[in-house]
Amino acid sequence: MRTMQVTKNLAELCALLVDDVYGELPSRIFACLLNKGRATIPQLIHNTALTPRQLRHGLVVLLQNNLLYYNIEAGHAVYTANIDAAYNIIRIGKILDMIGTIHGEEEKEVMQNLLSMGHAKVGDLRDAYQAKFKAARLVPAANGDAQHEDEESTGSKKNSKTGLFVNSLAQLDDVLCRLIQAELVAMVADDLFRSPEDRYKSVEEEIIKTFFSGGVRGSKGKEEYDSKMSKRLREMRDEPLSLKRTLHAKISISKRRKVSGWSYVNGTDAAESDLVLERDVVLRINYEKCTVELRNQQLAHVVSELYGETTGEVYAVLLQQLSKKISRCQANPQIDDDDDDAAQALRVSTNEIFDNLDPSLDVSSGVGKVGAKMTDRKSANRILDVPPATKKPLIEEAEVADEASSDEEEAEEANGHAVDEDDDEGVDVNPTTNGVNGAKVKFNDAGPAKLTRKEHFRQHLLLLCEDQHHFLRHCAMEQWTVDFEPLMRSLQEMELDTVIERTVGQTGLRLVRILRKVGKMDEKTLPNLALMSKGDVQRLMLKMQMSGYVDMQEVPRDNNRTASRTLFLYWTDTRRCLDRLIDSTYKAMLRCLQRLVVERQMEQEVLDTVKRDDVRGREKEVMEGRFYNRFVRVSEVQEKLLAHAMRLDNLVGTLKDF
């Protein structure tokens, strides 16, 4: 699991996000912690020039919204900025839209309330809803109908008096239980307020004091120490999800009681009374699980761009079933073990996917149909027990073949193999002519194929297995899995290649791919391998060196270090290129949000007018023409800037978080 490197652009971006949502006071404290590092209250007073009262108010806001870590050292609280939680502010809208689409409007409403509270007790959440219910009863019903409800497009019902989708405390408990079972909401534990470094240090001290008072000695002692460390850290990490296991135990007990006909003395059903959460349980949003769901959406979108909406929907259902067994996107090597049991559990069957497929989805479309004699069933249905073996990680490899010269590129376009890489999330394949030597591939689309719906559906799975990015792997008989780590590395490489191609062109991209595959190469050998002149290679390599995509190493043959007796080796570091690209993306997002702040300040008078109750929703009728035009202009600019920031966040997710 890669830790987020706090660069200057990222620090400014997170401070701006905190300022936009929570105000200037928490933002000043958060920015100080990012710039100065860990600090106590006296140090924060000195660095921020705030009064103790102001500082305490700001710290409370940051702690309530999980933006700070703290640890007690020598009787004093030491605070640390939570950079991951601050960046997740920009994804709040995506998370809410995703929950509303997948789980429903009730879950979206409860999640929105939890996001606004940071973390809250179940009792406080119930009291807040109960207060709204009581206030709604005092309001007279419109047109004499107290039970009028608005039907939403999703089928959920919104109460016209309360303005809520949740209409009772029992429904609230049911929604909370569903969110906990989906791991989107987790219980707040004391260890969550300590930074990962502090947690690791405390566990290390505890284990050494308890089991290794004389020190860790020998290879066996080192193995035992690592085993105890990983086990304790895993228990500490999974503690917030213990509430899910408790609910599963209650559900199983309730089912057994219901089957046996046993009920409580008061006559209530066991399932209804057992699944009520305790009032003192503190809940918060589990961003790790939300990131898993966002990754599913991103991958489904890429597949839709490559193979069409039908295959994309099939893949989305597969990912949804598979994500029930996944709690986070990236594994921690200090905690998670690469055991076979975990790999066996991370798979889904054909029937499980097919049963959850939308019945209205036409799976017979989206895949070309050919005769049975023209297909190799044995090759198409081959089973791979392990991911395809590679000598190096996928991100270090590149396909150099078929890109030797511009003549071959023109031949590829004529043969229908031209690939245009999209800027945002996928690749659009636009073949000009199907087949080889101009001969078109003829699909049997004249009449319905003699296949069942399940067989048509299975064709989409086999198509995904054959993709160059390996979106899917047929791991056992009618069992499927997704190798997320090599898949995301391949998509990261694709995004990086897109940026390099738009910066230095297709020829420069070919040089980078050659260096990835071969490694360090002499400046005299590279032109021969790339079939380019030495001058063109030197010009492109200098441009890419200034952009940070390649670098040069000087290897002198003797101590004189003369140019004629020195080897100049070109090389590229893909990981470093990705880090530079991520930082550039942070910078672009920061510029978008800074521009948004300036636009809002320029039209502050108009925006303040729109916030009035007598104007909101009736802007065109109430406002004068010149003020209304200014309001429309700033709204359009705001929409464009936020949309661009969201697209950049998709790129950040692909390059780092997913």
XYZ file of C-alpha atoms in Angstrom:
658
model
C 0.000 0.000 0.000
C 1.528 3.262 -1.148
C 1.401 6.165 1.264
C 0.342 9.513 -0.098
C 3.394 11.728 -0.630
C 2.630 15.239 0.559
C 3.901 17.525 -2.185
C 3.474 21.284 -2.274
C 0.597 21.075 -4.747
C -1.202 18.389 -2.750
C -0.819 20.342 0.501
C -2.270 23.491 -1.073
C -5.093 21.502 -2.670
C -6.133 19.832 0.589
C -5.921 23.109 2.532
C -8.153 24.749 -0.088
C -10.686 21.902 0.138
C -10.819 22.204 3.932
C -11.227 25.971 3.630
C -14.064 25.630 1.112
C -16.069 23.187 3.244
C -15.204 23.949 6.882
C -13.952 27.533 6.826
C -10.754 29.500 7.218
C -10.037 28.670 10.872
C -9.737 24.864 10.448
C -7.928 25.431 7.151
C -5.182 27.516 8.798
C -4.569 24.823 11.400
C -4.589 22.059 8.797
C -2.192 23.941 6.502
C 0.150 24.577 9.437
C 0.248 20.861 10.281
C 0.968 19.998 6.649
C 3.803 22.515 6.385
C 5.355 22.164 9.853
C 4.537 18.532 10.624
C 3.376 17.089 13.952
C 2.724 19.723 16.581
C 1.323 20.222 20.057
C -1.134 22.949 21.058
C 1.597 25.420 22.200
C 3.427 24.904 18.926
C 0.221 25.441 16.944
C -0.492 28.653 18.858
C 2.972 29.906 17.970
C 2.816 28.878 14.291
C -0.768 29.941 13.509
C -0.951 33.104 15.665
C -4.379 31.989 16.901
C -5.718 32.351 20.408
C -6.158 29.185 22.501
C -9.930 29.530 22.216
C -9.826 29.788 18.419
C -7.385 26.904 18.221
C -9.583 24.623 20.315
C -12.618 25.391 18.157
C -10.660 24.633 14.993
C -9.250 21.386 16.389
C -12.734 20.215 17.389
C -14.022 20.757 13.844
C -11.072 18.892 12.339
C -11.318 15.987 14.783
C -15.078 15.710 14.340
C -14.593 15.303 10.587
C -11.666 12.851 10.933
C -9.180 15.305 9.416
C -6.689 14.985 12.279
C -4.787 12.268 14.088
C -3.657 12.728 17.655
C -1.483 10.801 20.066
C -0.745 11.343 23.757
C 2.999 11.678 24.318
C 4.430 12.639 27.719
C 1.034 13.901 28.820
C 0.568 16.183 25.797
C -1.553 15.663 22.694
C 0.409 15.699 19.445
C -1.662 16.379 16.319
C -1.024 15.181 12.750
C -2.900 16.080 9.561
C -4.886 13.301 7.860
C -4.094 14.063 4.223
C -6.172 11.162 2.853
C -9.364 12.326 4.565
C -8.794 15.880 3.343
C -8.434 14.772 -0.267
C -11.561 12.607 0.008
C -13.579 15.821 0.383
C -13.467 16.258 -3.376
C -15.027 12.794 -3.820
C -18.032 13.357 -1.569
C -20.326 14.068 -4.515
C -19.135 10.975 -6.390
C -19.615 8.793 -3.339
C -23.163 10.015 -2.763
C -24.114 9.562 -6.424
C -22.629 6.072 -6.416
C -24.549 5.075 -3.282
C -27.788 6.501 -4.655
C -27.351 4.558 -7.902
C -26.354 1.215 -6.387
C -28.076 1.103 -3.000
C -30.945 3.602 -3.141
C -32.015 7.060 -2.037
C -32.526 6.085 1.620
C -28.906 4.967 1.937
C -27.746 8.093 0.116
C -29.652 10.316 2.540
C -28.225 8.622 5.639
C -24.709 8.696 4.197
C -25.085 12.400 3.443
C -26.052 13.056 7.057
C -23.072 11.058 8.314
C -20.768 12.952 5.963
C -22.038 16.266 7.289
C -21.534 15.096 10.890
C -18.126 13.486 10.387
C -18.936 10.737 12.866
C -21.990 10.402 15.090
C -23.630 8.146 17.641
C -26.581 6.075 16.543
C -28.623 7.687 19.305
C -27.821 11.203 18.072
C -28.766 10.222 14.534
C -32.087 8.827 15.739
C -32.787 11.946 17.789
C -32.133 14.163 14.767
C -34.579 12.182 12.634
C -37.117 12.048 15.456
C -36.997 15.836 15.770
C -37.740 16.194 12.055
C -40.619 13.733 12.318
C -42.150 15.686 15.217
C -41.749 18.998 13.409
C -43.471 17.550 10.338
C -46.500 16.479 12.389
C -47.059 20.077 13.500
C -47.149 21.343 9.911
C -50.655 21.279 8.360
C -50.957 18.990 5.375
C -51.104 20.574 1.936
C -54.515 20.137 0.242
C -55.619 18.022 3.196
C -53.339 15.143 2.294
C -50.810 14.483 5.026
C -49.393 11.426 3.354
C -48.565 12.908 -0.042
C -45.288 11.536 -1.332
C -43.205 12.269 -4.399
C -42.164 9.411 -6.586
C -38.541 9.586 -7.612
C -37.101 8.091 -10.756
C -35.478 5.359 -8.691
C -38.784 4.288 -7.177
C -37.978 5.638 -3.691
C -40.617 7.697 -1.919
C -39.865 11.113 -0.466
C -42.158 12.528 2.176
C -43.425 15.938 1.075
C -43.652 17.252 4.654
C -40.309 16.124 6.057
C -38.405 16.186 2.774
C -36.819 12.856 3.750
C -36.718 9.421 2.191
C -36.459 7.809 5.641
C -39.893 8.071 7.249
C -39.493 6.131 10.511
C -36.884 5.104 13.056
C -37.366 1.459 12.110
C -36.542 2.317 8.515
C -33.480 4.248 9.711
C -32.225 1.201 11.624
C -32.809 -0.965 8.570
C -30.841 1.420 6.349
C -27.963 1.595 8.833
C -27.811 -2.199 9.021
C -27.658 -2.468 5.233
C -24.872 0.108 5.071
C -22.917 -1.700 7.785
C -23.310 -5.033 6.007
C -22.053 -3.403 2.795
C -19.076 -2.027 4.824
C -19.845 1.500 3.626
C -20.291 2.512 7.265
C -17.944 1.337 10.001
C -17.721 1.679 13.746
C -15.381 4.301 15.170
C -12.591 2.865 17.311
C -10.056 4.749 19.414
C -7.169 3.591 17.247
C -8.640 5.358 14.201
C -7.663 8.704 15.738
C -3.999 7.710 15.751
C -1.834 7.898 12.657
C -0.609 4.647 11.049
C 2.918 5.418 12.234
C 1.780 5.840 15.844
C -0.278 2.650 15.696
C 2.646 0.695 14.308
C 4.981 2.096 16.945
C 2.619 1.270 19.816
C 2.067 -2.292 18.569
C 5.804 -2.760 18.128
C 6.515 -1.604 21.678
C 3.731 -3.803 23.059
C 4.937 -6.964 21.301
C 8.593 -6.420 22.172
C 7.719 -5.765 25.810
C 5.433 -8.814 26.036
C 7.167 -11.482 23.944
C 10.690 -10.274 23.136
C 11.965 -8.584 26.262
C 15.468 -9.832 25.466
C 15.317 -8.641 21.868
C 14.531 -10.325 18.552
C 17.228 -12.872 17.773
C 17.718 -15.291 14.927
C 15.693 -15.964 11.812
C 12.978 -17.856 13.715
C 12.621 -15.008 16.169
C 12.325 -12.562 13.282
C 9.608 -14.678 11.643
C 7.690 -14.972 14.905
C 8.006 -11.236 15.467
C 6.706 -10.442 11.960
C 3.821 -12.879 12.417
C 2.718 -11.333 15.706
C 3.058 -7.820 14.298
C 0.949 -8.551 11.227
C -1.688 -10.354 13.297
C -2.021 -7.511 15.805
C -2.081 -4.838 13.106
C -4.722 -6.810 11.202
C -6.890 -7.057 14.314
C -6.525 -3.335 14.900
C -7.402 -2.532 11.283
C -10.443 -4.840 11.180
C -11.838 -3.690 14.528
C -14.191 -1.078 12.952
C -15.751 -3.868 10.853
C -16.552 -6.001 13.905
C -20.062 -4.542 13.927
C -20.711 -6.257 10.592
C -19.817 -9.642 12.074
C -22.138 -8.956 15.013
C -25.010 -8.198 12.643
C -24.333 -11.362 10.642
C -24.468 -13.399 13.848
C -27.790 -11.801 14.836
C -29.242 -12.418 11.378
C -28.292 -16.097 11.468
C -29.825 -16.486 14.939
C -32.993 -14.718 13.802
C -33.305 -16.992 10.783
C -32.995 -20.105 12.956
C -35.621 -18.782 15.356
C -37.961 -17.947 12.503
C -37.592 -21.413 10.975
C -38.239 -23.091 14.327
C -41.288 -20.887 14.967
C -39.836 -19.394 18.166
C -40.734 -15.780 18.974
C -40.337 -13.349 21.829
C -42.790 -13.120 24.702
C -44.146 -9.781 23.502
C -44.921 -11.319 20.138
C -42.433 -9.321 18.064
C -40.383 -11.008 15.430
C -36.802 -11.826 16.333
C -35.437 -10.277 13.155
C -37.074 -6.924 13.907
C -35.895 -6.565 17.496
C -32.426 -8.089 17.186
C -31.179 -5.782 14.417
C -31.529 -2.562 16.417
C -28.162 -0.898 16.939
C -27.127 0.315 20.356
C -27.409 4.051 20.892
C -23.799 4.451 22.029
C -22.298 2.959 18.856
C -20.356 5.634 16.936
C -20.427 5.362 13.142
C -18.449 6.966 10.338
C -18.032 6.623 6.580
C -15.656 3.870 5.464
C -13.788 5.595 2.640
C -11.766 2.478 1.824
C -14.894 0.579 0.807
C -16.243 3.616 -1.038
C -13.015 3.689 -3.052
C -13.604 0.048 -4.016
C -17.044 0.962 -5.360
C -15.612 3.935 -7.258
C -13.005 1.646 -8.793
C -15.778 -0.662 -9.969
C -17.485 2.249 -11.700
C -14.227 3.313 -13.330
C -13.433 -0.164 -14.651
C -16.980 -0.672 -15.908
C -16.731 2.647 -17.753
C -13.450 1.615 -19.401
C -14.983 -1.684 -20.539
C -18.031 0.166 -21.879
C -15.758 2.420 -23.931
C -13.851 -0.564 -25.285
C -16.567 -3.156 -25.912
C -19.905 -1.401 -25.584
C -22.536 -0.828 -22.933
C -23.755 -4.424 -22.796
C -20.353 -5.854 -21.916
C -19.830 -2.946 -19.533
C -23.026 -3.755 -17.638
C -22.083 -7.431 -17.421
C -18.678 -6.466 -16.052
C -20.275 -4.045 -13.577
C -22.436 -6.863 -12.160
C -19.386 -9.114 -11.881
C -17.417 -6.432 -10.040
C -20.348 -5.742 -7.744
C -20.531 -9.393 -6.707
C -16.765 -9.629 -6.376
C -16.480 -6.449 -4.293
C -18.598 -8.023 -1.547
C -15.434 -9.927 -0.632
C -13.094 -6.916 -0.956
C -12.721 -4.348 1.827
C -10.050 -2.092 0.316
C -8.343 -1.458 -3.000
C -4.707 -1.803 -1.993
C -3.216 -4.383 0.323
C -0.751 -3.532 3.059
C 2.344 -5.772 2.777
C 2.944 -5.455 6.533
C -0.504 -6.862 7.319
C -1.893 -8.856 4.397
C -0.353 -12.185 3.448
C -0.357 -13.556 -0.085
C -1.940 -16.854 0.887
C -3.875 -19.227 -1.320
C -7.002 -19.070 0.848
C -7.495 -15.378 0.084
C -7.048 -16.025 -3.639
C -9.567 -18.866 -3.504
C -12.127 -16.630 -1.792
C -11.739 -13.808 -4.318
C -13.689 -15.411 -7.138
C -17.269 -15.497 -8.355
C -19.243 -18.159 -10.204
C -21.063 -17.856 -13.517
C -24.448 -18.552 -11.938
C -23.890 -15.910 -9.276
C -23.257 -13.259 -11.916
C -26.083 -14.434 -14.159
C -28.638 -14.461 -11.330
C -27.893 -10.821 -10.476
C -28.023 -9.650 -14.084
C -30.797 -7.271 -15.101
C -33.503 -9.366 -16.831
C -34.163 -6.555 -19.311
C -30.536 -6.513 -20.509
C -30.155 -7.898 -24.034
C -26.949 -9.912 -23.709
C -27.190 -11.163 -27.300
C -25.988 -7.765 -28.535
C -22.490 -6.360 -28.265
C -20.615 -9.500 -29.360
C -20.139 -10.550 -32.968
C -21.602 -13.919 -33.933
C -19.746 -16.412 -36.101
C -20.308 -20.012 -36.983
C -19.376 -22.779 -34.582
C -16.786 -24.167 -37.010
C -14.925 -20.848 -37.058
C -14.219 -20.761 -33.304
C -11.799 -22.693 -31.118
C -13.824 -23.543 -28.020
C -10.906 -25.179 -26.232
C -8.744 -22.092 -26.565
C -11.561 -19.716 -25.656
C -12.460 -21.648 -22.496
C -8.936 -22.242 -21.255
C -8.463 -21.952 -17.502
C -5.599 -20.028 -15.903
C -4.982 -21.015 -12.295
C -2.612 -18.095 -11.741
C -2.280 -14.695 -13.422
C -0.281 -14.689 -16.667
C 3.397 -14.899 -15.734
C 5.567 -11.949 -16.637
C 9.282 -11.572 -16.183
C 8.742 -7.993 -15.035
C 5.695 -6.135 -13.748
C 3.347 -5.038 -16.472
C 4.196 -1.429 -15.849
C 7.820 -2.102 -16.757
C 7.004 -3.789 -20.066
C 5.839 -2.464 -23.396
C 4.944 -3.822 -26.776
C 7.422 -2.451 -29.283
C 6.377 -4.658 -32.135
C 4.319 -3.224 -35.008
C 5.553 0.285 -34.250
C 8.865 0.361 -36.073
C 8.072 3.062 -38.607
C 5.370 5.332 -39.912
C 4.872 3.004 -42.877
C 3.875 0.198 -40.551
C 1.509 2.530 -38.706
C -0.241 3.305 -42.000
C -0.452 -0.405 -42.714
C -2.015 -0.962 -39.304
C -4.676 1.634 -40.009
C -5.459 -0.055 -43.289
C -5.762 -3.403 -41.537
C -8.081 -2.087 -38.879
C -5.743 -2.095 -35.890
C -5.478 1.620 -35.243
C -6.100 2.519 -31.615
C -6.981 5.976 -30.353
C -6.346 6.432 -26.651
C -8.967 8.520 -24.900
C -7.940 11.312 -22.559
C -10.145 10.508 -19.613
C -11.024 6.963 -18.773
C -10.738 4.571 -21.663
C -9.713 3.653 -25.156
C -11.928 3.965 -28.180
C -11.217 1.407 -30.871
C -12.283 2.709 -34.277
C -11.296 0.227 -36.981
C -11.543 1.520 -40.519
C -11.677 -1.866 -42.201
C -12.091 -5.258 -40.576
C -9.867 -8.164 -41.411
C -6.535 -8.544 -43.145
C -5.724 -7.220 -46.631
C -9.014 -5.362 -46.779
C -11.174 -8.485 -46.361
C -14.074 -7.779 -44.046
C -14.973 -10.122 -41.216
C -18.555 -11.257 -41.741
C -20.634 -11.741 -38.604
C -23.764 -13.828 -38.551
C -26.161 -11.066 -37.505
C -28.859 -11.835 -40.058
C -30.908 -13.987 -37.701
C -30.981 -14.920 -34.024
C -28.177 -17.201 -32.929
C -29.153 -20.574 -31.526
C -27.791 -19.852 -28.075
C -29.494 -19.479 -24.738
C -29.376 -16.230 -22.796
C -26.809 -17.693 -20.426
C -24.575 -18.749 -23.309
C -24.787 -15.257 -24.806
C -23.923 -13.799 -21.414
C -20.940 -16.106 -21.113
C -19.538 -14.800 -24.406
C -19.064 -11.392 -22.790
C -17.010 -12.955 -19.994
C -14.796 -14.801 -22.466
C -14.331 -11.586 -24.434
C -13.041 -9.814 -21.325
C -10.611 -12.658 -20.656
C -9.014 -12.172 -24.080
C -8.374 -8.450 -23.664
C -4.780 -7.215 -23.587
C -5.410 -5.565 -20.208
C -6.791 -8.847 -18.760
C -9.978 -7.442 -17.257
C -11.010 -10.964 -16.244
C -9.441 -14.366 -15.668
C -11.103 -17.756 -15.976
C -9.534 -19.249 -12.848
C -11.539 -22.494 -12.492
C -14.488 -24.337 -13.954
C -17.182 -21.632 -14.218
C -15.222 -19.493 -11.747
C -13.987 -15.982 -12.552
C -11.719 -13.498 -10.852
C -10.105 -10.126 -11.489
C -6.391 -9.541 -10.931
C -6.709 -5.922 -9.877
C -3.031 -5.183 -9.313
C -1.734 -6.034 -12.821
C -4.925 -4.628 -14.343
C -4.456 -1.242 -12.704
C -0.760 -1.224 -13.615
C -1.729 -1.766 -17.228
C -4.278 1.059 -17.116
C -1.744 3.336 -15.433
C 0.704 2.629 -18.225
C -2.018 3.385 -20.760
C -2.755 6.760 -19.145
C 0.952 7.598 -19.010
C 1.399 6.663 -22.667
C -1.508 8.930 -23.569
C 0.161 11.886 -21.870
C 3.554 11.126 -23.429
C 2.039 10.807 -26.892
C 0.264 14.139 -26.589
C 3.456 15.763 -25.336
C 6.098 14.431 -27.743
C 4.102 12.511 -30.337
C 3.863 8.876 -31.376
C 7.566 8.660 -32.231
C 8.610 9.769 -28.769
C 6.223 7.259 -27.235
C 7.854 4.492 -29.260
C 11.271 5.463 -27.883
C 9.950 5.358 -24.311
C 8.432 1.916 -24.883
C 11.729 0.632 -26.245
C 13.561 1.874 -23.154
C 10.956 0.252 -20.893
C 11.458 -3.118 -22.504
C 15.213 -3.081 -23.061
C 16.346 -0.927 -20.146
C 19.349 1.384 -20.344
C 20.567 1.871 -23.890
C 23.472 3.624 -25.554
C 22.651 6.687 -27.637
C 24.287 4.983 -30.629
C 22.240 1.789 -30.345
C 18.845 3.413 -29.791
C 18.561 5.027 -33.278
C 19.323 1.703 -34.958
C 16.714 -0.141 -32.913
C 14.107 2.587 -33.415
C 14.907 2.891 -37.156
C 15.368 6.640 -36.794
C 18.157 9.063 -37.509
C 20.509 9.980 -34.701
C 19.569 13.654 -34.884
C 15.842 12.969 -34.545
C 16.456 10.662 -31.594
C 18.634 13.217 -29.817
C 16.075 15.965 -30.395
C 13.206 13.873 -29.031
C 15.208 12.533 -26.109
C 16.227 16.058 -25.097
C 12.592 17.162 -25.166
C 11.486 14.160 -23.113
C 14.386 14.645 -20.702
C 13.217 18.200 -20.048
C 9.688 16.854 -19.447
C 10.985 14.201 -17.040
C 10.010 11.129 -19.057
C 13.581 9.913 -19.705
C 16.989 10.543 -18.205
C 20.622 10.104 -19.179
C 23.486 8.444 -17.341
C 27.137 9.159 -18.131
C 29.526 6.212 -17.822
C 33.185 7.288 -18.381
C 35.569 4.724 -19.828
C 38.581 6.261 -18.085
C 39.398 8.894 -15.491
C 39.652 11.735 -18.011
C 35.848 11.881 -18.501
C 36.123 13.244 -22.015
C 33.026 13.150 -24.208
C 34.678 10.863 -26.745
C 35.544 8.360 -24.001
C 32.140 8.435 -22.267
C 29.073 6.275 -22.768
C 25.743 8.107 -22.651
C 22.949 5.753 -21.605
C 19.277 6.656 -21.936
C 16.813 5.150 -19.468
C 13.307 5.693 -18.128
C 11.706 5.156 -14.720
C 7.977 4.495 -15.054
C 7.284 4.893 -11.354
C 8.908 8.309 -11.294
C 6.985 9.349 -14.407
C 3.731 8.355 -12.730
C 4.618 10.331 -9.601
C 5.322 13.409 -11.710
C 2.047 12.928 -13.554
C 0.134 12.624 -10.271
C 1.698 15.816 -8.939
C 0.900 17.625 -12.190
C -2.695 16.451 -11.855
C -2.855 17.825 -8.310
C -1.557 21.129 -9.633
C -4.217 21.240 -12.355
C -6.960 20.492 -9.806
C -5.602 23.219 -7.538
C -5.680 25.748 -10.370
C -9.289 24.817 -11.183
C -10.420 25.339 -7.585
C -8.431 28.562 -7.232
C -10.052 29.890 -10.387
C -13.430 28.905 -8.968
C -12.735 30.923 -5.808
C -11.830 33.974 -7.900
C -14.981 33.664 -10.011
C -17.135 33.439 -6.891
C -15.467 36.480 -5.362
C -16.067 38.494 -8.533
C -19.788 37.681 -8.425
C -20.198 37.607 -4.646
C -23.003 40.165 -4.731
C -25.052 38.099 -7.174
C -24.427 34.839 -5.313
C -25.500 36.389 -2.000
C -28.727 37.543 -3.637
C -29.456 34.064 -4.997
C -29.117 32.566 -1.500
C -32.109 34.544 -0.231
C -35.250 32.502 0.407
C -37.437 34.772 -1.714
C -35.069 34.411 -4.702
C -33.913 30.786 -4.551
C -35.638 28.793 -7.291
C -37.160 31.906 -8.901
C -34.007 33.618 -10.143
C -35.254 34.359 -13.657
C -38.521 35.835 -12.425
C -37.207 37.958 -9.563
C -33.756 39.131 -10.661
C -33.073 41.863 -13.188
C -31.767 40.836 -16.576
C -28.180 41.987 -16.094
C -27.907 40.325 -12.686
C -29.504 37.149 -13.967
C -27.056 36.986 -16.885
C -24.157 37.327 -14.452
C -25.626 34.518 -12.359
C -25.971 32.256 -15.413
C -22.391 32.978 -16.478
C -20.848 32.203 -13.091
C -22.974 29.043 -12.825
C -21.707 27.805 -16.192
C -18.088 28.567 -15.279
C -18.499 26.802 -11.944
C -19.994 23.746 -13.612
C -17.147 23.516 -16.128
C -14.412 23.924 -13.511
C -15.920 21.336 -11.185
C -16.459 18.887 -14.048
C -12.815 19.244 -15.064
C -11.716 18.723 -11.454
C -13.790 15.528 -11.317
C -12.164 14.231 -14.503
C -8.754 14.919 -13.013
C -9.807 13.059 -9.869
C -10.643 10.042 -12.047
C -7.072 10.166 -13.302
C -5.725 10.380 -9.738
C -7.805 7.365 -8.783
C -6.425 5.331 -11.674
C -2.823 6.353 -11.048
C -2.734 6.024 -7.264
C -5.821 5.018 -5.277
C -7.407 2.195 -7.266
